[in-house]
Amino acid sequence: MPEGPSVRKFHHLVSPFVGQKVVKTGGSSKKLHPASFQALWLQDAQVHGKKLFLRFDPEEEMELLGSSPQPGQGVWQKEAMDPELALGPNAQETSAGPSGSEEPVPSGSNGPYGLGGHSRLAVAQRWLEVRFGLFGSIWANDFSRAKKANKRGDWSDPVPRLVLHFDGGGFLAFYNCQMSWSPPPMVEPTCDILSEKFHRGQALEALRQGQPVCYTLLDQRYFSGLGNIIKNEALYRAGIHPLSLGSLLSSSSLEALVDHVVEFSSDWLRDKFQGKEQHTQIYQKQQCPSGHQVMKDTFGPPGGFQRLTWWCPQCQPQLSSEKP
């Protein structure tokens, strides 16, 4: 599943199209109706954790403003567009795997986009929430190509869910994304692990709960953008067993864990923009860097989603007070 660094890169691919008008559409989506994007202006792009939000305004509202559309300045745009992490003109993300499902357009008595009570302009705005599931991706000015034969034995290229061509001459192709119209995003930068406003104190307080730290790390309320890869890597680098109860860990251990979460995520994002391969030490490995045998099991809260977890019993010993 694309984690925070990947979604930040998707945001970087989309941002050059902010301020442009959609002039042609395509795609296989039957619930989102690609044709409904015709003549809309992409006015803003915001990223929050694992989600991307795109704001579209209709032509008539642009005329109502009496001026040419200007690129939106969402609160995330400056952070996600680090000039030192510039992408080349042909930058792209790969896509593979089965298609995900989409959600229908919300409806109700307060208007087609659930924005009742706002001004005419606010009601007309369309916010598209994009969730990337397991294999979602966005390509800019190119299409995804088959990397191997499918189960039927043919080499058919993946079919995009949505394709948006803009008046500037380029286009965006969305693959395997779950997309739906939504109200304006409620952005909470204090919980986003890649935000300059990430609240370490809030994250540390959450980790001190009397539950396995591997559960808390995946809680998007405190670690937005953190996924299974970051979870495994941060725990290994901090020398913490995934099932260690946060309430039994020392303050220094928890501080180190948060440090590794931020450091690994930031390094991963930098490597993505520089076209480098991701370097993991424990995730999907058979041996840790010290040569020890790696263990693998599925962990998750009771009744919650179970995630595969890799750890080294020697480098990440379970606390003696937690052993049977």
mmCIF file of C-alpha atoms in Angstrom:
data_model
loop_
_atom_site.group_PDB
_atom_site.id
_atom_site.type_symbol
_atom_site.label_atom_id
_atom_site.label_comp_id
_atom_site.label_asym_id
_atom_site.label_seq_id
_atom_site.Cartn_x
_atom_site.Cartn_y
_atom_site.Cartn_z
ATOM 1 C CA MET A 1 0.000 0.000 0.000
ATOM 2 C CA PRO A 2 1.431 3.423 -0.906
ATOM 3 C CA GLU A 3 2.547 5.138 2.307
ATOM 4 C CA GLY A 4 3.149 8.797 3.077
ATOM 5 C CA PRO A 5 6.316 9.206 0.955
ATOM 6 C CA SER A 6 4.629 7.698 -2.121
ATOM 7 C CA VAL A 7 1.563 9.923 -1.787
ATOM 8 C CA ARG A 8 3.820 12.964 -1.457
ATOM 9 C CA LYS A 9 5.396 12.014 -4.764
ATOM 10 C CA PHE A 10 1.954 11.613 -6.356
ATOM 11 C CA HIS A 11 1.175 15.109 -5.108
ATOM 12 C CA HIS A 12 4.338 16.376 -6.780
ATOM 13 C CA LEU A 13 3.215 14.851 -10.088
ATOM 14 C CA VAL A 14 -0.217 16.483 -9.839
ATOM 15 C CA SER A 15 0.863 19.941 -8.663
ATOM 16 C CA PRO A 16 2.110 21.253 -12.062
ATOM 17 C CA PHE A 17 -1.459 20.840 -13.363
ATOM 18 C CA VAL A 18 -3.000 23.076 -10.684
ATOM 19 C CA GLY A 19 -4.561 26.109 -12.383
ATOM 20 C CA GLN A 20 -5.292 24.236 -15.617
ATOM 21 C CA LYS A 21 -8.598 23.279 -17.208
ATOM 22 C CA VAL A 22 -9.699 19.724 -18.019
ATOM 23 C CA VAL A 23 -10.380 19.559 -21.772
ATOM 24 C CA LYS A 24 -10.666 15.816 -22.363
ATOM 25 C CA THR A 25 -11.416 12.809 -20.153
ATOM 26 C CA GLY A 26 -11.281 9.036 -20.237
ATOM 27 C CA GLY A 27 -10.977 5.993 -18.036
ATOM 28 C CA SER A 28 -12.853 2.862 -17.029
ATOM 29 C CA SER A 29 -14.646 4.222 -13.940
ATOM 30 C CA LYS A 30 -18.393 3.713 -14.082
ATOM 31 C CA LYS A 31 -19.200 5.202 -10.684
ATOM 32 C CA LEU A 32 -17.123 8.365 -10.879
ATOM 33 C CA HIS A 33 -18.128 9.223 -14.493
ATOM 34 C CA PRO A 34 -14.948 10.633 -16.104
ATOM 35 C CA ALA A 35 -17.024 12.888 -18.359
ATOM 36 C CA SER A 36 -18.165 14.847 -15.285
ATOM 37 C CA PHE A 37 -14.675 16.369 -15.085
ATOM 38 C CA GLN A 38 -15.019 18.007 -18.498
ATOM 39 C CA ALA A 39 -14.357 21.785 -18.365
ATOM 40 C CA LEU A 40 -13.513 21.754 -14.645
ATOM 41 C CA TRP A 41 -10.460 23.648 -13.368
ATOM 42 C CA LEU A 42 -8.010 21.873 -11.069
ATOM 43 C CA GLN A 43 -7.568 24.551 -8.400
ATOM 44 C CA ASP A 44 -5.788 22.880 -5.499
ATOM 45 C CA ALA A 45 -3.929 19.706 -4.514
ATOM 46 C CA GLN A 46 -3.429 18.739 -0.888
ATOM 47 C CA VAL A 47 -1.868 15.657 0.660
ATOM 48 C CA HIS A 48 -2.651 14.342 4.113
ATOM 49 C CA GLY A 49 -1.076 11.100 5.236
ATOM 50 C CA LYS A 50 -2.072 8.423 2.743
ATOM 51 C CA LYS A 51 -4.763 10.500 1.019
ATOM 52 C CA LEU A 52 -4.650 13.019 -1.803
ATOM 53 C CA PHE A 53 -7.313 15.720 -2.165
ATOM 54 C CA LEU A 54 -7.925 17.547 -5.448
ATOM 55 C CA ARG A 55 -10.204 20.566 -5.787
ATOM 56 C CA PHE A 56 -12.054 21.174 -9.040
ATOM 57 C CA ASP A 57 -14.022 24.350 -9.851
ATOM 58 C CA PRO A 58 -16.499 24.647 -12.745
ATOM 59 C CA GLU A 59 -16.070 27.100 -15.601
ATOM 60 C CA GLU A 60 -19.001 29.311 -14.599
ATOM 61 C CA GLU A 61 -17.532 29.940 -11.160
ATOM 62 C CA MET A 62 -14.234 31.000 -12.694
ATOM 63 C CA GLU A 63 -16.148 33.557 -14.759
ATOM 64 C CA LEU A 64 -17.996 34.670 -11.637
ATOM 65 C CA LEU A 65 -14.665 35.497 -9.995
ATOM 66 C CA GLY A 66 -13.896 37.823 -12.896
ATOM 67 C CA SER A 67 -10.261 36.777 -13.170
ATOM 68 C CA SER A 68 -8.104 34.017 -14.541
ATOM 69 C CA PRO A 69 -7.851 30.920 -12.344
ATOM 70 C CA GLN A 70 -4.785 30.858 -10.126
ATOM 71 C CA PRO A 71 -3.135 27.761 -8.690
ATOM 72 C CA GLY A 72 -4.464 26.963 -5.242
ATOM 73 C CA GLN A 73 -2.170 27.269 -2.257
ATOM 74 C CA GLY A 74 -3.254 24.411 -0.011
ATOM 75 C CA VAL A 75 -1.589 24.146 3.385
ATOM 76 C CA TRP A 76 0.333 21.099 2.209
ATOM 77 C CA GLN A 77 1.619 22.452 -1.073
ATOM 78 C CA LYS A 78 4.801 24.114 0.203
ATOM 79 C CA GLU A 79 5.847 21.117 2.288
ATOM 80 C CA ALA A 80 5.188 18.545 -0.407
ATOM 81 C CA MET A 81 6.932 20.549 -3.142
ATOM 82 C CA ASP A 82 10.450 20.688 -1.731
ATOM 83 C CA PRO A 83 12.562 22.311 -4.494
ATOM 84 C CA GLU A 84 15.527 20.171 -3.494
ATOM 85 C CA LEU A 85 13.519 17.064 -4.363
ATOM 86 C CA ALA A 86 12.694 18.068 -7.920
ATOM 87 C CA LEU A 87 11.436 15.393 -10.291
ATOM 88 C CA GLY A 88 12.501 15.078 -13.871
ATOM 89 C CA PRO A 89 10.003 15.746 -16.682
ATOM 90 C CA ASN A 90 9.293 12.049 -17.185
ATOM 91 C CA ALA A 91 8.922 11.116 -13.519
ATOM 92 C CA GLN A 92 6.296 8.500 -12.802
ATOM 93 C CA GLU A 93 5.141 5.818 -10.401
ATOM 94 C CA THR A 94 4.678 2.191 -11.342
ATOM 95 C CA SER A 95 1.431 0.322 -10.831
ATOM 96 C CA ALA A 96 0.691 -3.360 -10.511
ATOM 97 C CA GLY A 97 -1.846 -5.698 -9.029
ATOM 98 C CA PRO A 98 -5.628 -6.102 -9.074
ATOM 99 C CA SER A 99 -8.007 -3.209 -9.454
ATOM 100 C CA GLY A 100 -9.465 -1.713 -6.310
ATOM 101 C CA SER A 101 -13.062 -0.666 -5.824
ATOM 102 C CA GLU A 102 -14.466 2.821 -6.033
ATOM 103 C CA GLU A 103 -17.043 4.603 -3.948
ATOM 104 C CA PRO A 104 -20.142 6.315 -5.343
ATOM 105 C CA VAL A 105 -20.576 10.070 -5.389
ATOM 106 C CA PRO A 106 -22.187 11.198 -2.111
ATOM 107 C CA SER A 107 -25.650 12.642 -2.480
ATOM 108 C CA GLY A 108 -28.166 14.345 -0.242
ATOM 109 C CA SER A 109 -30.528 17.274 0.197
ATOM 110 C CA ASN A 110 -27.672 19.666 0.908
ATOM 111 C CA GLY A 111 -26.306 19.494 -2.614
ATOM 112 C CA PRO A 112 -24.383 17.008 -4.737
ATOM 113 C CA TYR A 113 -21.144 17.275 -2.769
ATOM 114 C CA GLY A 114 -22.350 17.458 0.808
ATOM 115 C CA LEU A 115 -21.424 21.130 1.233
ATOM 116 C CA GLY A 116 -24.811 22.510 2.234
ATOM 117 C CA GLY A 117 -24.902 25.891 3.962
ATOM 118 C CA HIS A 118 -21.918 27.353 2.082
ATOM 119 C CA SER A 119 -21.850 30.116 -0.520
ATOM 120 C CA ARG A 120 -22.590 29.436 -4.167
ATOM 121 C CA LEU A 121 -18.889 29.206 -4.940
ATOM 122 C CA ALA A 122 -18.225 26.778 -2.093
ATOM 123 C CA VAL A 123 -21.098 24.544 -3.142
ATOM 124 C CA ALA A 124 -19.793 24.456 -6.714
ATOM 125 C CA GLN A 125 -16.336 23.356 -5.674
ATOM 126 C CA ARG A 126 -15.673 19.669 -6.079
ATOM 127 C CA TRP A 127 -13.153 17.995 -3.760
ATOM 128 C CA LEU A 128 -11.980 14.611 -5.003
ATOM 129 C CA GLU A 129 -10.593 12.319 -2.307
ATOM 130 C CA VAL A 130 -8.101 9.806 -3.697
ATOM 131 C CA ARG A 131 -7.133 6.710 -1.707
ATOM 132 C CA PHE A 132 -4.521 4.430 -3.208
ATOM 133 C CA GLY A 133 -5.349 1.071 -1.624
ATOM 134 C CA LEU A 134 -2.731 -1.615 -2.195
ATOM 135 C CA PHE A 135 -1.612 -0.806 -5.729
ATOM 136 C CA GLY A 136 -2.888 2.666 -6.588
ATOM 137 C CA SER A 137 -0.711 5.116 -8.516
ATOM 138 C CA ILE A 138 -0.764 8.267 -10.607
ATOM 139 C CA TRP A 139 1.162 8.714 -13.851
ATOM 140 C CA ALA A 140 1.895 12.103 -15.428
ATOM 141 C CA ASN A 141 2.094 12.439 -19.231
ATOM 142 C CA ASP A 142 2.498 8.696 -19.676
ATOM 143 C CA PHE A 143 0.592 5.453 -19.189
ATOM 144 C CA SER A 144 1.480 2.387 -17.154
ATOM 145 C CA ARG A 145 2.755 -0.541 -19.189
ATOM 146 C CA ALA A 146 2.511 -4.258 -18.473
ATOM 147 C CA LYS A 147 5.599 -5.592 -16.708
ATOM 148 C CA LYS A 148 4.582 -9.243 -17.079
ATOM 149 C CA ALA A 149 1.858 -11.436 -18.504
ATOM 150 C CA ASN A 150 -1.409 -11.576 -16.584
ATOM 151 C CA LYS A 151 -3.212 -14.720 -15.411
ATOM 152 C CA ARG A 152 -4.668 -15.169 -18.897
ATOM 153 C CA GLY A 153 -1.187 -15.162 -20.373
ATOM 154 C CA ASP A 154 -1.463 -11.897 -22.327
ATOM 155 C CA TRP A 155 0.479 -8.681 -21.950
ATOM 156 C CA SER A 156 -2.395 -6.226 -21.826
ATOM 157 C CA ASP A 157 -1.483 -2.855 -20.319
ATOM 158 C CA PRO A 158 -3.316 -1.801 -17.138
ATOM 159 C CA VAL A 159 -6.472 0.216 -17.781
ATOM 160 C CA PRO A 160 -6.603 3.575 -15.957
ATOM 161 C CA ARG A 161 -9.638 4.375 -13.823
ATOM 162 C CA LEU A 162 -9.480 8.030 -14.784
ATOM 163 C CA VAL A 163 -7.577 10.068 -17.367
ATOM 164 C CA LEU A 164 -7.634 13.875 -17.319
ATOM 165 C CA HIS A 165 -6.197 15.871 -20.218
ATOM 166 C CA PHE A 166 -5.497 19.536 -19.486
ATOM 167 C CA ASP A 167 -5.391 22.653 -21.622
ATOM 168 C CA GLY A 168 -1.658 22.945 -20.960
ATOM 169 C CA GLY A 169 -1.120 19.874 -23.125
ATOM 170 C CA GLY A 170 -0.361 17.231 -20.471
ATOM 171 C CA PHE A 171 -2.469 14.591 -18.783
ATOM 172 C CA LEU A 172 -2.817 12.579 -15.571
ATOM 173 C CA ALA A 173 -3.719 8.872 -15.418
ATOM 174 C CA PHE A 174 -5.060 7.338 -12.185
ATOM 175 C CA TYR A 175 -4.679 3.579 -11.646
ATOM 176 C CA ASN A 176 -6.336 1.320 -9.050
ATOM 177 C CA CYS A 177 -7.375 4.310 -6.940
ATOM 178 C CA GLN A 178 -10.483 4.556 -4.817
ATOM 179 C CA MET A 179 -11.934 7.965 -5.621
ATOM 180 C CA SER A 180 -15.003 9.797 -4.371
ATOM 181 C CA TRP A 181 -16.300 13.346 -4.104
ATOM 182 C CA SER A 182 -16.021 14.664 -0.567
ATOM 183 C CA PRO A 183 -16.387 17.804 1.558
ATOM 184 C CA PRO A 184 -13.280 19.999 1.916
ATOM 185 C CA PRO A 185 -10.536 18.047 3.708
ATOM 186 C CA MET A 186 -10.039 18.537 7.423
ATOM 187 C CA VAL A 187 -6.256 18.761 7.486
ATOM 188 C CA GLU A 188 -4.389 17.874 10.692
ATOM 189 C CA PRO A 189 -0.670 18.385 10.026
ATOM 190 C CA THR A 190 0.209 17.615 13.655
ATOM 191 C CA CYS A 191 -0.308 13.888 13.064
ATOM 192 C CA ASP A 192 1.365 13.685 9.628
ATOM 193 C CA ILE A 193 4.791 12.090 9.977
ATOM 194 C CA LEU A 194 6.187 14.075 7.030
ATOM 195 C CA SER A 195 4.868 17.461 8.112
ATOM 196 C CA GLU A 196 7.037 20.106 9.716
ATOM 197 C CA LYS A 197 4.173 20.477 12.214
ATOM 198 C CA PHE A 198 4.218 16.809 13.274
ATOM 199 C CA HIS A 199 3.510 16.766 17.034
ATOM 200 C CA ARG A 200 6.083 14.482 18.693
ATOM 201 C CA GLY A 201 4.526 14.893 22.114
ATOM 202 C CA GLN A 202 1.151 13.710 20.858
ATOM 203 C CA ALA A 203 2.783 10.728 19.151
ATOM 204 C CA LEU A 204 4.768 9.785 22.281
ATOM 205 C CA GLU A 205 1.669 9.992 24.450
ATOM 206 C CA ALA A 206 -0.146 7.618 22.081
ATOM 207 C CA LEU A 207 2.767 5.154 22.147
ATOM 208 C CA ARG A 208 2.640 4.997 25.967
ATOM 209 C CA GLN A 209 -0.666 3.136 25.836
ATOM 210 C CA GLY A 210 -0.810 -0.352 27.328
ATOM 211 C CA GLN A 211 -0.980 -2.063 23.945
ATOM 212 C CA PRO A 212 1.622 -3.392 21.486
ATOM 213 C CA VAL A 213 3.464 -0.522 19.852
ATOM 214 C CA CYS A 214 3.013 -2.104 16.422
ATOM 215 C CA TYR A 215 -0.739 -1.436 16.780
ATOM 216 C CA THR A 216 -0.281 2.213 17.751
ATOM 217 C CA LEU A 217 2.168 2.971 14.951
ATOM 218 C CA LEU A 218 -0.474 2.147 12.337
ATOM 219 C CA ASP A 219 -3.089 4.383 13.993
ATOM 220 C CA GLN A 220 -3.531 7.210 11.492
ATOM 221 C CA ARG A 221 -4.859 9.517 14.212
ATOM 222 C CA TYR A 222 -1.312 9.823 15.570
ATOM 223 C CA PHE A 223 0.919 8.629 12.710
ATOM 224 C CA SER A 224 -0.808 9.702 9.516
ATOM 225 C CA GLY A 225 1.041 8.378 6.472
ATOM 226 C CA LEU A 226 2.757 5.572 8.383
ATOM 227 C CA GLY A 227 2.253 2.134 6.849
ATOM 228 C CA ASN A 228 3.522 -1.396 7.274
ATOM 229 C CA ILE A 229 6.964 -0.800 5.761
ATOM 230 C CA ILE A 230 7.727 2.187 7.975
ATOM 231 C CA LYS A 231 6.372 0.311 10.999
ATOM 232 C CA ASN A 232 8.693 -2.650 10.499
ATOM 233 C CA GLU A 233 11.755 -0.544 9.731
ATOM 234 C CA ALA A 234 11.332 1.893 12.629
ATOM 235 C CA LEU A 235 10.801 -0.896 15.166
ATOM 236 C CA TYR A 236 13.881 -2.759 13.983
ATOM 237 C CA ARG A 237 16.115 0.309 13.982
ATOM 238 C CA ALA A 238 14.907 1.226 17.478
ATOM 239 C CA GLY A 239 15.528 -2.354 18.706
ATOM 240 C CA ILE A 240 11.934 -2.755 19.903
ATOM 241 C CA HIS A 241 9.917 -5.968 19.679
ATOM 242 C CA PRO A 242 6.672 -5.277 17.773
ATOM 243 C CA LEU A 243 4.513 -6.704 20.588
ATOM 244 C CA SER A 244 6.190 -4.683 23.336
ATOM 245 C CA LEU A 245 3.613 -2.784 25.353
ATOM 246 C CA GLY A 246 4.197 0.931 25.083
ATOM 247 C CA SER A 247 3.452 1.396 28.776
ATOM 248 C CA LEU A 248 6.462 -0.785 29.672
ATOM 249 C CA LEU A 249 8.990 0.902 27.383
ATOM 250 C CA SER A 250 11.330 3.594 28.634
ATOM 251 C CA SER A 251 10.935 7.196 27.508
ATOM 252 C CA SER A 252 14.278 6.982 25.702
ATOM 253 C CA SER A 253 13.131 3.907 23.754
ATOM 254 C CA LEU A 254 9.934 5.634 22.674
ATOM 255 C CA GLU A 255 11.841 8.779 21.720
ATOM 256 C CA ALA A 256 14.192 6.660 19.591
ATOM 257 C CA LEU A 257 11.214 4.967 17.927
ATOM 258 C CA VAL A 258 9.658 8.289 16.915
ATOM 259 C CA ASP A 259 13.057 9.492 15.684
ATOM 260 C CA HIS A 260 13.386 6.454 13.435
ATOM 261 C CA VAL A 261 9.819 6.867 12.126
ATOM 262 C CA VAL A 262 10.555 10.427 11.000
ATOM 263 C CA GLU A 263 14.084 9.701 9.769
ATOM 264 C CA PHE A 264 13.188 6.629 7.711
ATOM 265 C CA SER A 265 10.112 8.324 6.220
ATOM 266 C CA SER A 266 12.086 11.430 5.264
ATOM 267 C CA ASP A 267 14.925 9.367 3.759
ATOM 268 C CA TRP A 268 12.435 7.281 1.797
ATOM 269 C CA LEU A 269 10.795 10.414 0.409
ATOM 270 C CA ARG A 270 14.178 11.870 -0.598
ATOM 271 C CA ASP A 271 15.168 8.616 -2.319
ATOM 272 C CA LYS A 272 11.893 8.576 -4.246
ATOM 273 C CA PHE A 273 12.496 12.044 -5.645
ATOM 274 C CA GLN A 274 16.066 11.124 -6.525
ATOM 275 C CA GLY A 275 14.993 7.943 -8.317
ATOM 276 C CA LYS A 276 16.750 5.627 -5.885
ATOM 277 C CA GLU A 277 15.474 2.225 -4.803
ATOM 278 C CA GLN A 278 14.055 1.855 -1.334
ATOM 279 C CA HIS A 279 16.520 0.374 1.147
ATOM 280 C CA THR A 280 14.988 -1.744 3.911
ATOM 281 C CA GLN A 281 16.803 -3.665 6.627
ATOM 282 C CA ILE A 282 14.065 -5.973 7.954
ATOM 283 C CA TYR A 283 10.933 -5.685 5.820
ATOM 284 C CA GLN A 284 10.459 -8.912 3.793
ATOM 285 C CA LYS A 285 13.982 -10.050 4.699
ATOM 286 C CA GLN A 286 15.100 -13.540 5.757
ATOM 287 C CA GLN A 287 18.086 -12.241 7.701
ATOM 288 C CA CYS A 288 18.687 -8.968 9.497
ATOM 289 C CA PRO A 289 21.834 -6.896 8.765
ATOM 290 C CA SER A 290 23.587 -8.718 11.640
ATOM 291 C CA GLY A 291 22.946 -12.091 9.985
ATOM 292 C CA HIS A 292 20.250 -13.300 12.405
ATOM 293 C CA GLN A 293 17.217 -15.260 11.264
ATOM 294 C CA VAL A 294 14.183 -13.000 10.867
ATOM 295 C CA MET A 295 10.748 -13.991 12.203
ATOM 296 C CA LYS A 296 7.474 -13.226 10.420
ATOM 297 C CA ASP A 297 3.895 -13.252 11.721
ATOM 298 C CA THR A 298 0.633 -11.335 11.451
ATOM 299 C CA PHE A 299 -0.247 -8.946 14.267
ATOM 300 C CA GLY A 300 -3.148 -6.594 14.815
ATOM 301 C CA PRO A 301 -5.670 -5.482 17.426
ATOM 302 C CA PRO A 302 -8.554 -7.854 18.273
ATOM 303 C CA GLY A 303 -11.185 -7.507 15.589
ATOM 304 C CA GLY A 304 -8.903 -5.202 13.602
ATOM 305 C CA PHE A 305 -6.784 -5.583 10.498
ATOM 306 C CA GLN A 306 -3.884 -8.015 10.842
ATOM 307 C CA ARG A 307 -0.625 -6.955 9.204
ATOM 308 C CA LEU A 308 2.457 -9.001 8.358
ATOM 309 C CA THR A 309 5.328 -8.117 10.649
ATOM 310 C CA TRP A 310 9.025 -8.950 10.371
ATOM 311 C CA TRP A 311 11.363 -8.741 13.365
ATOM 312 C CA CYS A 312 14.659 -10.116 14.657
ATOM 313 C CA PRO A 313 14.303 -11.881 18.041
ATOM 314 C CA GLN A 314 17.941 -11.114 18.869
ATOM 315 C CA CYS A 315 18.063 -7.471 17.819
ATOM 316 C CA GLN A 316 14.509 -6.813 19.068
ATOM 317 C CA PRO A 317 14.183 -8.892 22.244
ATOM 318 C CA GLN A 318 10.851 -9.038 23.981
ATOM 319 C CA LEU A 319 10.893 -7.471 27.447
ATOM 320 C CA SER A 320 11.295 -10.031 30.229
ATOM 321 C CA SER A 321 8.184 -8.707 31.971
ATOM 322 C CA GLU A 322 6.150 -9.470 28.831
ATOM 323 C CA LYS A 323 7.256 -13.093 28.442
ATOM 324 C CA PRO A 324 4.999 -15.890 29.706
#
